[in-house]
C-alpha positions as a Python dict, from the first residue, in 0.01 Angstrom:
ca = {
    (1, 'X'): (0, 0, 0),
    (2, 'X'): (-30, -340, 191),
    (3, 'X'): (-192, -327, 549),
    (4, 'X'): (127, -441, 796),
    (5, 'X'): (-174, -588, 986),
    (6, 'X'): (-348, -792, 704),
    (7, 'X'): (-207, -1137, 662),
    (8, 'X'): (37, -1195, 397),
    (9, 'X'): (-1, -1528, 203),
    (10, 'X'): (206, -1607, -71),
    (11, 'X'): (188, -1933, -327),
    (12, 'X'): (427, -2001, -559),
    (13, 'X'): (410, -2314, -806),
    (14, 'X'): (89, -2506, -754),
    (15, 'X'): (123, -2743, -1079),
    (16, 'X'): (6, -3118, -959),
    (17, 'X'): (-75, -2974, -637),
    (18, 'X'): (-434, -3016, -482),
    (19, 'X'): (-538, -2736, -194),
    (20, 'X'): (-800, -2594, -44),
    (21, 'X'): (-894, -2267, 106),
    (22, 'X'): (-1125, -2117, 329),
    (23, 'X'): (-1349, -2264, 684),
    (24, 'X'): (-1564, -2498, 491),
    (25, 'X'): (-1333, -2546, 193),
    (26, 'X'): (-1259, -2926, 121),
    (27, 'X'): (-1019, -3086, -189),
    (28, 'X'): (-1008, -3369, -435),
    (29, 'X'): (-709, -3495, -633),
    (30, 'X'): (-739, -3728, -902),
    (31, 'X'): (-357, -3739, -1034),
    (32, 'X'): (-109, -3988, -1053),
    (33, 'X'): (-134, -4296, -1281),
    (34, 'X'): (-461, -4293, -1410),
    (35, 'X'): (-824, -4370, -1273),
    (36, 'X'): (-894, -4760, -1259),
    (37, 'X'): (-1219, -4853, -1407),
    (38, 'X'): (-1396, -5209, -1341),
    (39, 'X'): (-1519, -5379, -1650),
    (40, 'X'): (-1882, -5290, -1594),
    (41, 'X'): (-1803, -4903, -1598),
    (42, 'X'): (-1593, -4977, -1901),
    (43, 'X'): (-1868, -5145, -2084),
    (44, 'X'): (-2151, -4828, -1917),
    (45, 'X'): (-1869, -4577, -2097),
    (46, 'X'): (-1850, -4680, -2431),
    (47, 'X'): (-2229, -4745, -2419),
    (48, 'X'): (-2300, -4420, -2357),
    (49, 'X'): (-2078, -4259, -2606),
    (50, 'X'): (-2225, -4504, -2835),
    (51, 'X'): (-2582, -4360, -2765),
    (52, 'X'): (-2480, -3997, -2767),
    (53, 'X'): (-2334, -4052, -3140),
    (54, 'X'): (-2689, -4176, -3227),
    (55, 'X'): (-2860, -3876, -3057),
    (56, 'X'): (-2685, -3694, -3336),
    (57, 'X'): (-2873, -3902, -3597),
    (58, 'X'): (-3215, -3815, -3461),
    (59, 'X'): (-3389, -3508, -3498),
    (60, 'X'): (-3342, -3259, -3172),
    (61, 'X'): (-3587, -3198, -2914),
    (62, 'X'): (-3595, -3080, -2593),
    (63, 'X'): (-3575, -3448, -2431),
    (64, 'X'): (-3303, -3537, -2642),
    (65, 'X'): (-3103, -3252, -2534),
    (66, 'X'): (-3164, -3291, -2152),
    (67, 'X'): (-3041, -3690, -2232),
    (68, 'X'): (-2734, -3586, -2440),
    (69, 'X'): (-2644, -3361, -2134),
    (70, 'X'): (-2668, -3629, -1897),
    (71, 'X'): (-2460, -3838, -2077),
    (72, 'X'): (-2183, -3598, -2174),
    (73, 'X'): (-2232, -3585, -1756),
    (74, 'X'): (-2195, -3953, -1696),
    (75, 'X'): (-1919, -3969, -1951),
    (76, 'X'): (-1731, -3655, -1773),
    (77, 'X'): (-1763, -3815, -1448),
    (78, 'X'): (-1650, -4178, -1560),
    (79, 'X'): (-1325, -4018, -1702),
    (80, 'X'): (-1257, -3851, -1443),
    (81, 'X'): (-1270, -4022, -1123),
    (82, 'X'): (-1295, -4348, -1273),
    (83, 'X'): (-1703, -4440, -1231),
    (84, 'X'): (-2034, -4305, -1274),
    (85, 'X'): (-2187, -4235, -893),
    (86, 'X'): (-2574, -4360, -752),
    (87, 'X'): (-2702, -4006, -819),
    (88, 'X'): (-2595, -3987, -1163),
    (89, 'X'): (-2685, -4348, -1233),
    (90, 'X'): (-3016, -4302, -1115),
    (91, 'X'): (-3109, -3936, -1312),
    (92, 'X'): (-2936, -4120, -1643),
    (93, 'X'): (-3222, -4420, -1578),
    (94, 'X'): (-3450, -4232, -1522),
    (95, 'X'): (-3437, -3984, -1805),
    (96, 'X'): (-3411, -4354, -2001),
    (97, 'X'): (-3773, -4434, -1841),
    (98, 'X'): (-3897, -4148, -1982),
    (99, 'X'): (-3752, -4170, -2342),
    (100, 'X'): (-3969, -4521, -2429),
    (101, 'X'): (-4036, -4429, -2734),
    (102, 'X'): (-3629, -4335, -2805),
    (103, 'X'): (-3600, -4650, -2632),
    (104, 'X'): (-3712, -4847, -2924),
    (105, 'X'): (-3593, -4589, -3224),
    (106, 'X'): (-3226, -4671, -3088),
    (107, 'X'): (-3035, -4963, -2945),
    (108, 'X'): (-2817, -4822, -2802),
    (109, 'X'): (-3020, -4633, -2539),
    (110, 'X'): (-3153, -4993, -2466),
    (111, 'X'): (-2755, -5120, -2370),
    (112, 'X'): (-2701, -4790, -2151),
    (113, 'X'): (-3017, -4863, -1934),
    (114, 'X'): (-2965, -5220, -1937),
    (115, 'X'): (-2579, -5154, -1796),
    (116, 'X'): (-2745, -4886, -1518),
    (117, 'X'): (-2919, -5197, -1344),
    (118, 'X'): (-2601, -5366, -1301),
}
């Protein structure tokens, strides 16, 4: 049985609705028509989906697995709120610093980390 003195809360159809709940609780909604991208994220996307497809064609390590994360990361957050934030940008370059010698194996992990500067 139900506590008459407990609050009663009731939600019915949520689809397309954004909400929040709870003291510290905050929300974030991304619909309507679709995120707008500028030209450089647009060009940073397909760059980095261009370099994870060539991470396929080298043999695994460790390092390219932490990159391939990062950029399934950068890619998530491009598509869904439309760019690719500081923090991201900066762990993405940085991992790119450290991968010198990928660097040179693959072009395209040149044209991501030439995009990040921009």
């Amino acid at each position: 049985m139900t506590d008459p003195r407990e609050p009663n809360v009731s939600i019915g159809d949520v689809s397309g609705s954004t909400f929040a709940i709870g003291s510290h609780a905050s929300a974030v909604s991304h619909h309507g028509a679709g995120l707008q991208t500028d030209e450089a994220t647009e060009k940073l996307l397909a760059a980095v989906r261009e370099l994870r497809a060539d991470l396929t064609r080298v043999r695994g390590t460790e390092q390219t697995a932490t990159l391939d994360a990062e950029l399934a990361g950068t890619e998530e957050e491009i598509t869904s709120t439309g760019l690719a934030g500081p923090t991201r940008r900066e762990r993405l370059r940085r991992l790119l610093d450290d991968s010198q010698s990928l660097l040179s194996l693959l072009a395209s992990a040149g044209a991501v980390a030439g995009l990040l500067t921009q």
